[in-house]
PDB file of C-alpha atoms and ligand atoms in Angstrom:
ATOM      1  CA  MET V1462       0.747  -0.352  -0.029  1.00  0.00           C
ATOM      2  CA  ALA V1463       1.450   3.759  -0.785  1.00  0.00           C
ATOM      3  CA  GLU V1464       1.945   5.456   2.694  1.00  0.00           C
ATOM      4  CA  ARG V1465      -0.736   7.698   3.148  1.00  0.00           C
ATOM      5  CA  PRO V1466       0.837  11.337   4.025  1.00  0.00           C
ATOM      6  CA  SER V1467      -2.001  13.147   6.365  1.00  0.00           C
ATOM      7  CA  PHE V1468      -3.158  17.057   5.418  1.00  0.00           C
ATOM      8  CA  GLU V1469      -5.070  19.459   7.081  1.00  0.00           C
ATOM      9  CA  PRO V1470      -8.686  19.149   6.054  1.00  0.00           C
ATOM     10  CA  LEU V1471      -8.862  20.983   2.897  1.00  0.00           C
ATOM     11  CA  ASP V1472      -5.767  21.466   2.061  1.00  0.00           C
ATOM     12  CA  HIS V1473      -6.478  20.991  -1.614  1.00  0.00           C
ATOM     13  CA  GLU V1474      -3.206  22.388  -2.583  1.00  0.00           C
ATOM     14  CA  SER V1475      -1.263  19.199  -0.381  1.00  0.00           C
ATOM     15  CA  TYR V1476      -3.545  16.377  -1.080  1.00  0.00           C
ATOM     16  CA  LEU V1477      -2.467  18.141  -5.072  1.00  0.00           C
ATOM     17  CA  ARG V1478       0.681  17.585  -4.901  1.00  0.00           C
ATOM     18  CA  PHE V1479       0.531  14.220  -3.105  1.00  0.00           C
ATOM     19  CA  ALA V1480      -1.551  13.408  -6.576  1.00  0.00           C
ATOM     20  CA  LEU V1481       1.460  14.739  -8.728  1.00  0.00           C
ATOM     21  CA  SER V1482       3.672  12.261  -7.012  1.00  0.00           C
ATOM     22  CA  LEU V1483       1.735   9.323  -7.553  1.00  0.00           C
ATOM     23  CA  ALA V1484       1.859  10.095 -11.552  1.00  0.00           C
ATOM     24  CA  ARG V1485       5.319  10.445 -11.110  1.00  0.00           C
ATOM     25  CA  LYS V1486       5.614   6.735 -10.524  1.00  0.00           C
ATOM     26  CA  SER V1487       3.496   6.079 -13.145  1.00  0.00           C
ATOM     27  CA  PRO V1488       5.931   4.730 -15.692  1.00  0.00           C
ATOM     28  CA  PRO V1489       6.498   7.085 -19.061  1.00  0.00           C
ATOM     29  CA  LYS V1490       4.769   6.126 -22.713  1.00  0.00           C
ATOM     30  CA  PRO V1491       4.357   7.317 -25.245  1.00  0.00           C
ATOM     31  CA  SER V1492       0.443   6.209 -25.685  1.00  0.00           C
ATOM     32  CA  ASN V1493      -0.971   8.296 -22.676  1.00  0.00           C
ATOM     33  CA  PHE V1494      -0.641  10.473 -20.222  1.00  0.00           C
ATOM     34  CA  ARG V1495       0.932   9.883 -16.335  1.00  0.00           C
ATOM     35  CA  VAL V1496      -1.655  11.286 -14.241  1.00  0.00           C
ATOM     36  CA  GLY V1497      -1.602  10.634 -10.221  1.00  0.00           C
ATOM     37  CA  ALA V1498      -5.132  10.861  -8.492  1.00  0.00           C
ATOM     38  CA  VAL V1499      -6.568  10.174  -4.792  1.00  0.00           C
ATOM     39  CA  LEU V1500     -10.135  10.068  -3.499  1.00  0.00           C
ATOM     40  CA  VAL V1501     -10.736  11.369   0.092  1.00  0.00           C
ATOM     41  CA  ASP V1502     -13.193  11.511   2.209  1.00  0.00           C
ATOM     42  CA  GLU V1503     -13.740  15.007   3.080  1.00  0.00           C
ATOM     43  CA  THR V1504     -15.531  14.456   5.984  1.00  0.00           C
ATOM     44  CA  SER V1505     -13.196  12.715   8.177  1.00  0.00           C
ATOM     45  CA  ASN V1506      -9.922  14.190   5.692  1.00  0.00           C
ATOM     46  CA  GLN V1507      -9.089  10.316   5.080  1.00  0.00           C
ATOM     47  CA  ILE V1508      -7.451   9.139   2.436  1.00  0.00           C
ATOM     48  CA  LEU V1509      -9.525   6.278   0.221  1.00  0.00           C
ATOM     49  CA  ALA V1510      -7.564   4.801  -2.397  1.00  0.00           C
ATOM     50  CA  THR V1511      -4.778   6.271  -4.783  1.00  0.00           C
ATOM     51  CA  GLY V1512      -3.953   5.476  -8.201  1.00  0.00           C
ATOM     52  CA  TYR V1513      -1.793   6.135 -10.902  1.00  0.00           C
ATOM     53  CA  THR V1514      -1.942   5.504 -14.549  1.00  0.00           C
ATOM     54  CA  LEU V1515      -1.312   1.322 -15.604  1.00  0.00           C
ATOM     55  CA  GLU V1516      -0.645   1.339 -12.038  1.00  0.00           C
ATOM     56  CA  LEU V1517      -2.805  -1.617 -12.321  1.00  0.00           C
ATOM     57  CA  GLU V1518      -3.402  -4.482 -14.916  1.00  0.00           C
ATOM     58  CA  GLY V1519      -4.212  -3.897 -17.909  1.00  0.00           C
ATOM     59  CA  ASN V1520      -4.934   0.401 -19.334  1.00  0.00           C
ATOM     60  CA  THR V1521      -5.597   1.001 -15.646  1.00  0.00           C
ATOM     61  CA  HIS V1522      -6.647   5.494 -15.157  1.00  0.00           C
ATOM     62  CA  ALA V1523      -5.302   6.685 -11.868  1.00  0.00           C
ATOM     63  CA  GLU V1524      -8.848   7.661 -11.289  1.00  0.00           C
ATOM     64  CA  GLN V1525      -9.818   4.355 -12.361  1.00  0.00           C
ATOM     65  CA  CYS V1526      -7.212   2.780 -10.442  1.00  0.00           C
ATOM     66  CA  CYS V1527      -8.520   4.991  -7.022  1.00  0.00           C
ATOM     67  CA  LEU V1528     -12.139   3.054  -7.139  1.00  0.00           C
ATOM     68  CA  ARG V1529     -10.873  -0.206  -7.885  1.00  0.00           C
ATOM     69  CA  LYS V1530      -8.679  -0.360  -4.956  1.00  0.00           C
ATOM     70  CA  PHE V1531     -11.088   1.068  -2.381  1.00  0.00           C
ATOM     71  CA  ALA V1532     -13.723  -1.734  -4.201  1.00  0.00           C
ATOM     72  CA  SER V1533     -11.480  -3.933  -3.682  1.00  0.00           C
ATOM     73  CA  MET V1534     -11.254  -3.350   0.031  1.00  0.00           C
ATOM     74  CA  HIS V1535     -14.834  -2.925   0.343  1.00  0.00           C
ATOM     75  CA  ASN V1536     -15.437  -6.659  -1.716  1.00  0.00           C
ATOM     76  CA  VAL V1537     -17.188  -4.945  -3.744  1.00  0.00           C
ATOM     77  CA  SER V1538     -17.491  -5.099  -7.715  1.00  0.00           C
ATOM     78  CA  GLU V1539     -15.879  -2.469  -8.740  1.00  0.00           C
ATOM     79  CA  ASP V1540     -19.027  -0.870 -10.752  1.00  0.00           C
ATOM     80  CA  ARG V1541     -20.435  -0.892  -7.095  1.00  0.00           C
ATOM     81  CA  VAL V1542     -17.965   0.889  -5.629  1.00  0.00           C
ATOM     82  CA  GLY V1543     -20.999   4.206  -5.038  1.00  0.00           C
ATOM     83  CA  ASP V1544     -22.565   1.895  -2.839  1.00  0.00           C
ATOM     84  CA  VAL V1545     -19.152   2.261  -0.739  1.00  0.00           C
ATOM     85  CA  LEU V1546     -17.917   5.417  -1.081  1.00  0.00           C
ATOM     86  CA  PRO V1547     -18.868   8.085   1.776  1.00  0.00           C
ATOM     87  CA  GLN V1548     -21.027  10.257   1.750  1.00  0.00           C
ATOM     88  CA  LYS V1549     -18.620  13.693   1.339  1.00  0.00           C
ATOM     89  CA  THR V1550     -16.413  11.565  -1.348  1.00  0.00           C
ATOM     90  CA  VAL V1551     -14.116  13.987  -3.462  1.00  0.00           C
ATOM     91  CA  ILE V1552     -10.950  12.868  -5.878  1.00  0.00           C
ATOM     92  CA  TYR V1553      -7.919  14.773  -6.896  1.00  0.00           C
ATOM     93  CA  THR V1554      -6.787  14.812 -10.470  1.00  0.00           C
ATOM     94  CA  THR V1555      -3.779  16.068 -11.371  1.00  0.00           C
ATOM     95  CA  MET V1556      -5.401  16.263 -14.594  1.00  0.00           C
ATOM     96  CA  GLU V1557      -9.377  16.391 -15.936  1.00  0.00           C
ATOM     97  CA  PRO V1558     -10.539  12.862 -16.004  1.00  0.00           C
ATOM     98  CA  CYS V1559     -11.276  11.570 -19.383  1.00  0.00           C
ATOM     99  CA  ASN V1560     -14.527  11.809 -21.522  1.00  0.00           C
ATOM    100  CA  LYS V1561     -13.397   9.531 -24.612  1.00  0.00           C
ATOM    101  CA  ARG V1562     -10.585   6.597 -24.252  1.00  0.00           C
ATOM    102  CA  SER V1563      -9.068   5.586 -27.856  1.00  0.00           C
ATOM    103  CA  VAL V1564      -8.612   2.129 -26.949  1.00  0.00           C
ATOM    104  CA  GLY V1565     -12.604   0.991 -26.159  1.00  0.00           C
ATOM    105  CA  ASN V1566     -11.976   1.404 -22.562  1.00  0.00           C
ATOM    106  CA  GLU V1567     -14.826   2.858 -20.214  1.00  0.00           C
ATOM    107  CA  PRO V1568     -13.669   6.904 -19.795  1.00  0.00           C
ATOM    108  CA  CYS V1569     -12.756   8.111 -16.486  1.00  0.00           C
ATOM    109  CA  VAL V1570     -15.769  10.320 -16.363  1.00  0.00           C
ATOM    110  CA  ASP V1571     -18.312   7.609 -17.120  1.00  0.00           C
ATOM    111  CA  ARG V1572     -16.356   5.537 -13.845  1.00  0.00           C
ATOM    112  CA  ILE V1573     -17.666   9.064 -11.859  1.00  0.00           C
ATOM    113  CA  PHE V1574     -20.840   8.710 -13.256  1.00  0.00           C
ATOM    114  CA  ARG V1575     -21.699   5.604 -12.410  1.00  0.00           C
ATOM    115  CA  THR V1576     -20.693   6.427  -8.384  1.00  0.00           C
ATOM    116  CA  LEU V1577     -23.115   9.055  -8.208  1.00  0.00           C
ATOM    117  CA  GLN V1578     -25.893   5.919  -7.784  1.00  0.00           C
ATOM    118  CA  GLY V1579     -24.593   4.569  -5.269  1.00  0.00           C
ATOM    119  CA  VAL V1580     -26.059   5.044  -1.837  1.00  0.00           C
ATOM    120  CA  ASN V1581     -24.356   7.452  -0.812  1.00  0.00           C
ATOM    121  CA  GLY V1582     -24.552   9.304  -3.612  1.00  0.00           C
ATOM    122  CA  GLY V1583     -20.424   8.670  -5.365  1.00  0.00           C
ATOM    123  CA  ILE V1584     -18.060  11.764  -6.229  1.00  0.00           C
ATOM    124  CA  LYS V1585     -19.156  14.997  -5.622  1.00  0.00           C
ATOM    125  CA  THR V1586     -15.734  17.367  -5.980  1.00  0.00           C
ATOM    126  CA  VAL V1587     -13.361  16.582  -8.491  1.00  0.00           C
ATOM    127  CA  TYR V1588     -10.258  18.499  -7.584  1.00  0.00           C
ATOM    128  CA  LEU V1589      -8.620  19.230 -11.129  1.00  0.00           C
ATOM    129  CA  GLY V1590      -4.238  20.088 -11.933  1.00  0.00           C
ATOM    130  CA  VAL V1591      -5.058  20.561 -15.625  1.00  0.00           C
ATOM    131  CA  SER V1592      -7.453  20.021 -18.246  1.00  0.00           C
ATOM    132  CA  GLU V1593      -6.877  17.238 -20.645  1.00  0.00           C
ATOM    133  CA  PRO V1594      -4.234  18.219 -23.634  1.00  0.00           C
ATOM    134  CA  GLU V1595      -6.091  17.600 -27.169  1.00  0.00           C
ATOM    135  CA  THR V1596      -2.423  15.377 -27.715  1.00  0.00           C
ATOM    136  CA  PHE V1597      -4.937  12.112 -27.877  1.00  0.00           C
ATOM    137  CA  VAL V1598      -8.209  12.223 -28.409  1.00  0.00           C
ATOM    138  CA  GLY V1599      -8.977  15.979 -28.825  1.00  0.00           C
ATOM    139  CA  GLU V1600     -11.110  17.852 -26.865  1.00  0.00           C
ATOM    140  CA  ASN V1601     -11.916  16.455 -23.662  1.00  0.00           C
ATOM    141  CA  ALA V1602     -15.224  17.432 -22.423  1.00  0.00           C
ATOM    142  CA  GLY V1603     -14.414  15.566 -19.304  1.00  0.00           C
ATOM    143  CA  ARG V1604     -15.637  18.776 -17.365  1.00  0.00           C
ATOM    144  CA  SER V1605     -18.072  20.026 -19.167  1.00  0.00           C
ATOM    145  CA  ARG V1606     -19.931  16.701 -18.672  1.00  0.00           C
ATOM    146  CA  LEU V1607     -19.506  16.023 -15.183  1.00  0.00           C
ATOM    147  CA  GLU V1608     -20.224  19.494 -13.914  1.00  0.00           C
ATOM    148  CA  ALA V1609     -24.017  18.638 -16.437  1.00  0.00           C
ATOM    149  CA  ALA V1610     -24.506  16.049 -13.989  1.00  0.00           C
ATOM    150  CA  GLY V1611     -24.269  18.247 -11.398  1.00  0.00           C
ATOM    151  CA  VAL V1612     -20.108  17.368  -9.867  1.00  0.00           C
ATOM    152  CA  VAL V1613     -18.319  20.416  -8.608  1.00  0.00           C
ATOM    153  CA  CYS V1614     -15.209  20.908 -10.710  1.00  0.00           C
ATOM    154  CA  ILE V1615     -12.702  22.648  -9.226  1.00  0.00           C
ATOM    155  CA  HIS V1616      -9.523  23.465 -10.998  1.00  0.00           C
ATOM    156  CA  MET V1617      -6.523  24.084  -8.742  1.00  0.00           C
ATOM    157  CA  PRO V1618      -4.238  26.408 -10.760  1.00  0.00           C
ATOM    158  CA  GLY V1619      -0.221  26.624  -9.650  1.00  0.00           C
ATOM    159  CA  LEU V1620       1.228  23.725 -10.755  1.00  0.00           C
ATOM    160  CA  GLU V1621       0.753  23.215 -14.315  1.00  0.00           C
ATOM    161  CA  ALA V1622       3.537  23.354 -15.847  1.00  0.00           C
ATOM    162  CA  GLU V1623       4.833  21.010 -13.173  1.00  0.00           C
ATOM    163  CA  ILE V1624       1.948  18.078 -13.717  1.00  0.00           C
ATOM    164  CA  LEU V1625       2.108  18.761 -17.565  1.00  0.00           C
ATOM    165  CA  GLU V1626       6.033  17.879 -17.588  1.00  0.00           C
ATOM    166  CA  VAL V1627       5.464  14.560 -15.370  1.00  0.00           C
ATOM    167  CA  ALA V1628       1.994  13.293 -17.684  1.00  0.00           C
ATOM    168  CA  LYS V1629       4.077  14.073 -20.828  1.00  0.00           C
ATOM    169  CA  ALA V1630       7.079  12.533 -19.950  1.00  0.00           C
ATOM    170  CA  GLY V1631       7.756   9.960 -22.858  1.00  0.00           C
ATOM    171  CA  HIS V1632       5.687  11.813 -25.243  1.00  0.00           C
ATOM    172  CA  ALA V1633       8.121  12.165 -28.286  1.00  0.00           C
ATOM    173  CA  ASP V1634       7.781  15.693 -28.473  1.00  0.00           C
ATOM    174  CA  SER V1635       8.269  15.702 -24.200  1.00  0.00           C
ATOM    175  CA  SER V1636      11.957  17.480 -24.225  1.00  0.00           C
ATOM    176  CA  SER V1637      12.827  16.948 -20.501  1.00  0.00           C
ATOM    177  CA  GLN V1638      12.697  13.881 -18.354  1.00  0.00           C
ATOM    178  CA  ALA V1639      10.554  14.112 -15.164  1.00  0.00           C
TER     179      ALA V1639
HETATM  180 ZN1  LIG E 794      -9.427   8.335 -17.648  1.00  0.00          ZN
END
């Protein structure tokens, strides 16, 4: 299990920085972004799960890894994870959740939507570090779809350059190594 630091309640920047530290664990690949995510219970200020791109088997995304790991901790299938998430669950992700995936995998936006059907209402707020660049699937409508469904999306400014540098490591046009 990843180490679980503790932060002051609502210290969004520290949570986002922690998500970025997770993104750095993701293997650099030309075909995706290295993203990190942290699932948090805002009421208890507890980290529920962490994730990063390709952490789990398959072509996994950071948000997906958080949800899959939390579901498995609670012995429910990933599609029922909304039933075991606490009342005030939020997710920090270095990059806007994806709305479209190039390989027929379910987008993270749809995974978040499914949690909304859970008994406690699922993920209510997404704190994100940058919008998804248009490198792979064109303009990402992730944020607007989430907002249309009532999920609050909050852009946390300040870490964009660092987040993108980490995200793009391994890309052919990446001039720097993160
Ligand atoms: Zn995704």
